[in-house]
Short mmCIF file of C-alpha atoms in Angstrom, two decimals:
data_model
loop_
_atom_site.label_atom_id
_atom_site.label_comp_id
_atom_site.label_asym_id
_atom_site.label_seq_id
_atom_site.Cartn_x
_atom_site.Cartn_y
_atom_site.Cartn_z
CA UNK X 1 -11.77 15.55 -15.21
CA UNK X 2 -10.67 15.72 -18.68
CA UNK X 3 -8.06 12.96 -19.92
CA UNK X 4 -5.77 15.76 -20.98
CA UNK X 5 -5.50 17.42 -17.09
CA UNK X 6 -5.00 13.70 -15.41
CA UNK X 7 -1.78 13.15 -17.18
CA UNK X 8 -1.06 17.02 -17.37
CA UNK X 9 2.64 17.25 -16.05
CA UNK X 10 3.38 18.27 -12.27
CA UNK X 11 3.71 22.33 -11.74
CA UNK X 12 6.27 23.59 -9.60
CA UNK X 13 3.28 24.49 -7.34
CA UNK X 14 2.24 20.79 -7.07
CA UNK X 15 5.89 19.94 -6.09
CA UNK X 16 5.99 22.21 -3.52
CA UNK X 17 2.77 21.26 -2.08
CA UNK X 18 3.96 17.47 -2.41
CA UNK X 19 7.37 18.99 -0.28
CA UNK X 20 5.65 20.60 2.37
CA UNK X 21 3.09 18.17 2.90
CA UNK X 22 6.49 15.42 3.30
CA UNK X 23 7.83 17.90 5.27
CA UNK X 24 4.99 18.69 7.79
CA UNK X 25 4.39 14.74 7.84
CA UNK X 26 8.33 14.42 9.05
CA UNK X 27 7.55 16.48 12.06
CA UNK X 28 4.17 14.77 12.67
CA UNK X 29 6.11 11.34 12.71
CA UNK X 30 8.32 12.77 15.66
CA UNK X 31 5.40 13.29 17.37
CA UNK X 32 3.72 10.01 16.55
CA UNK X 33 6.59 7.95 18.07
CA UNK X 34 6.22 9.15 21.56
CA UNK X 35 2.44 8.87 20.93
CA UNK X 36 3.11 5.49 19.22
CA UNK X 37 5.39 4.36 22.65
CA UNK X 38 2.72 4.99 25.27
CA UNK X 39 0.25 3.39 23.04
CA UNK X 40 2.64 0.01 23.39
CA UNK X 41 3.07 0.46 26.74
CA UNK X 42 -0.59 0.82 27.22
CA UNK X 43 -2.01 -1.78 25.03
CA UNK X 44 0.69 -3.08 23.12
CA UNK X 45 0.40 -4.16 18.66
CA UNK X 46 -3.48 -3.35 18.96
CA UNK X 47 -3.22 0.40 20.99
CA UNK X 48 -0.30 1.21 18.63
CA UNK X 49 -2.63 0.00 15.66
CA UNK X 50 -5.27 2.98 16.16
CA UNK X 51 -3.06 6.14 14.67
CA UNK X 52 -1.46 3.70 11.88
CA UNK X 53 -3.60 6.09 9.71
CA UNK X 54 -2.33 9.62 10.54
CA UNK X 55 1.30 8.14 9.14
CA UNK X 56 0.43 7.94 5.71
CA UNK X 57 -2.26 10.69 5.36
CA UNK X 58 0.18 13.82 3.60
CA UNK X 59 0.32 11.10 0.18
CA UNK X 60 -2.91 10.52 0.15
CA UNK X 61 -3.70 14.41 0.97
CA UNK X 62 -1.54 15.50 -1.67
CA UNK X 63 -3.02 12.50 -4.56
CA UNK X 64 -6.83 14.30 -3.15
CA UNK X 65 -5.47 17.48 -4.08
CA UNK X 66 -3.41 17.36 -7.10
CA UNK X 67 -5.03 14.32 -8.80
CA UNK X 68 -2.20 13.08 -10.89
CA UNK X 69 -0.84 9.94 -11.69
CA UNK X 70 2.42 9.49 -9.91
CA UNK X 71 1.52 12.18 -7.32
CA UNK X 72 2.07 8.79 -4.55
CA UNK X 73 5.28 8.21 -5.21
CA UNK X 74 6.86 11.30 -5.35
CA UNK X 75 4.86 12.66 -2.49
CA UNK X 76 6.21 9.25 -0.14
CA UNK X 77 9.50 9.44 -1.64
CA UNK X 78 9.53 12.89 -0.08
CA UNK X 79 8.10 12.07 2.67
CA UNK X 80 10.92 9.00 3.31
CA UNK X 81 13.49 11.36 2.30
CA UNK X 82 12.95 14.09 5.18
CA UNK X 83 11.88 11.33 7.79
CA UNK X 84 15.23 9.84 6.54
CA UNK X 85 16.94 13.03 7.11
CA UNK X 86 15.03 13.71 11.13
CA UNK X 87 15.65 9.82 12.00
CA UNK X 88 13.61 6.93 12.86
CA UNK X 89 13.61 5.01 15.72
CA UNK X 90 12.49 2.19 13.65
CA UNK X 91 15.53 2.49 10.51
CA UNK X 92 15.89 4.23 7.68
CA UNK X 93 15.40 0.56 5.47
CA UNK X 94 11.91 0.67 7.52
CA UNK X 95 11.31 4.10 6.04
CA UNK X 96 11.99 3.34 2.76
CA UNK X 97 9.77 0.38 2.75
CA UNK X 98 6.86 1.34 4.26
CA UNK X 99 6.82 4.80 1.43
CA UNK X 100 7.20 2.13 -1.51
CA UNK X 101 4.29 -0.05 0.16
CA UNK X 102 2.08 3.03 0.61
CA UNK X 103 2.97 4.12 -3.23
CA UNK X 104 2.49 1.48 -4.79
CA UNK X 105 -0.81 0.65 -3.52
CA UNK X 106 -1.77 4.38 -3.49
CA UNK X 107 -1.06 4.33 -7.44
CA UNK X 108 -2.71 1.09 -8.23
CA UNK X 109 -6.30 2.06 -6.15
CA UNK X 110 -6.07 5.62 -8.26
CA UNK X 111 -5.31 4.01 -11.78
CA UNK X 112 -8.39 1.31 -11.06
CA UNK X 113 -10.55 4.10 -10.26
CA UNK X 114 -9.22 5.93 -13.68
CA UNK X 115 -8.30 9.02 -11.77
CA UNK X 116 -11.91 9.80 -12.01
CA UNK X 117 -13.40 9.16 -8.33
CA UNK X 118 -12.46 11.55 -5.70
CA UNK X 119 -15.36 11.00 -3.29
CA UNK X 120 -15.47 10.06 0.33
CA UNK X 121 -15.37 6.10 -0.68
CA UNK X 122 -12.67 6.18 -2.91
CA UNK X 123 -10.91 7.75 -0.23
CA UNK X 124 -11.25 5.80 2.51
CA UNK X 125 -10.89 2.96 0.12
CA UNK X 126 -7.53 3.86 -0.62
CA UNK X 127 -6.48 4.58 2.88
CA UNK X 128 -7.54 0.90 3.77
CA UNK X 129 -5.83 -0.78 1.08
CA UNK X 130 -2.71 1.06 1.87
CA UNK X 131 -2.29 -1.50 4.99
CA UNK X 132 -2.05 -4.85 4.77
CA UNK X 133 1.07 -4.41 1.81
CA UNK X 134 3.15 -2.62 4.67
CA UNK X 135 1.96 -4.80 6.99
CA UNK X 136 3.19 -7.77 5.67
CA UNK X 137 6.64 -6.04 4.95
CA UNK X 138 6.79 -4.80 8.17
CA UNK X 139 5.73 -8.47 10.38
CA UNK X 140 8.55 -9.45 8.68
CA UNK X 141 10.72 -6.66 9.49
CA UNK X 142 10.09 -6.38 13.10
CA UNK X 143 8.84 -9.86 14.01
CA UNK X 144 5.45 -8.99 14.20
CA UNK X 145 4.89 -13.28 13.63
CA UNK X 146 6.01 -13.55 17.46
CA UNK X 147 2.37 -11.91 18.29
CA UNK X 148 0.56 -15.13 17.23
CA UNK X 149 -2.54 -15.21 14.74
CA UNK X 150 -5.36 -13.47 16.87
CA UNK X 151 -2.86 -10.49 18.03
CA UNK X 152 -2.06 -10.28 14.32
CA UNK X 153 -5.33 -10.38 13.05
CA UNK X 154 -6.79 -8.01 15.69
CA UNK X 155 -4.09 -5.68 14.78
CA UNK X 156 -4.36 -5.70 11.10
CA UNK X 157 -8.18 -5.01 11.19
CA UNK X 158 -7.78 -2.03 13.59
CA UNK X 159 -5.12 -0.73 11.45
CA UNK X 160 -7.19 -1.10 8.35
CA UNK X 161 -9.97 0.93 10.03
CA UNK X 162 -7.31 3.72 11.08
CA UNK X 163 -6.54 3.50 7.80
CA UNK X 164 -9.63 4.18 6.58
CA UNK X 165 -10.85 6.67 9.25
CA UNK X 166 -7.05 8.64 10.18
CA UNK X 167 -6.25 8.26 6.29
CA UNK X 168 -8.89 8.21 4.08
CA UNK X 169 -11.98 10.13 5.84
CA UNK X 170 -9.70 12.74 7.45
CA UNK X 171 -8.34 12.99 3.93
CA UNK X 172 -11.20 14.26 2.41
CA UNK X 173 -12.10 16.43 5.81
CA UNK X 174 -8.62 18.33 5.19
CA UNK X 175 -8.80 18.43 1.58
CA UNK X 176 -12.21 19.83 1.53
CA UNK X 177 -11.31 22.46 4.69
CA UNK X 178 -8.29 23.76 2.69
CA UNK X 179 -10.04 23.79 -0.24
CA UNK X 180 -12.81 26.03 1.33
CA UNK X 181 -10.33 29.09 2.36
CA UNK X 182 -9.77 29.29 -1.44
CA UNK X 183 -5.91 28.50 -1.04
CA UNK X 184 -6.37 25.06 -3.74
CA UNK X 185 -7.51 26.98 -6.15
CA UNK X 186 -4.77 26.54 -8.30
CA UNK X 187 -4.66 22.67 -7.98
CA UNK X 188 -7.22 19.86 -9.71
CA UNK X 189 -9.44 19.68 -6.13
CA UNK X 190 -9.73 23.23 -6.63
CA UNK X 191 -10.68 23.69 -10.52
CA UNK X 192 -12.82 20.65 -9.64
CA UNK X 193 -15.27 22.05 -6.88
CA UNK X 194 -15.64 25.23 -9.24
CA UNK X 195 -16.59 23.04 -12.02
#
């Protein structure tokens, strides 16, 4: 991608994608709760660990599509915004945290990479390293230290690989899929695979 399109400046069209992907994540998360409960019930830190992925995916799907620096944080600060807005049973300060951790990291994996690799890898690279920052934030937040260090550990690997797999692979899946009906044609993925 030429040096001039990374840093172009976001469309309306890549703000409205960045909305409805927030918003359609906002819904998911209702979803994901009750999903997330019976998981705990089930198998506790480590069954609740598998779908850890599917909450941050819309950031990462819109940074795969539009392919602009600062496409992470406004796409989380959406997405904390309307989650915000549809309530959490986990708090609104947990909402906000978890979107800065996923930002931050999402921007930092993109700007090593140069905003130049959008394969598979790079992908499921960034969905992994997306993790552990929250994760930290968020033992802290909920007591997660109680667990003890094998729990912990157990549960930071599996949520590194849902990461990786929910996140970063189904990323590309989804991009790729919506990118095949013809409807990104107007974004970077789009000019990209005509290139």
């Amino acid at each position: 991608m030429k040096e001039s399109r990374i840093f172009a400046k976001f469309t309306t069209l890549d703000i409205v994608l960045m909305a409805m992907l927030a918003t359609l994540n906002g819904v998911m998360t209702v979803y994901l709760s009750m999903i997330n409960k019976t998981l705990n019930s089930l198998g506790g830190p480590i069954a609740t660990s598998t779908i850890v992925g599917l909450y941050m995916i819309y950031g990462l799907l819109a940074y795969y599509i539009i392919r602009k620096p600062g496409t992470a944080v406004i796409a989380y600060a959406f997405g904390a915004v309307v989650q915000s807005f549809m309530g959490s049973a986990y708090g609104i300060a947990s909402i906000i945290a978890a979107a800065v951790c996923y930002m931050v990291v999402a921007e930092l994996v993109f700007a090593l990479l140069r905003y130049r690799r959008w394969n598979t890898v790079s992908l499921m690279l960034a969905g992994g390293a997306m993790v552990p920052l929250w994760f930290i934030v968020a033992a802290n937040m909920f007591g997660y230290m109680h667990w003890g260090w094998k729990v912990l550990t157990i549960a930071l690997v599996v949520r590194i690989l849902s990461g990786i797999v929910l996140c970063g692979l189904l990323t590309k899946v989804l991009g790729d899929a919506l990118n095949g009906t013809g409807l990104l044609k107007r974004f970077e993925l789009g000019r990209a695979s005509r290139a």
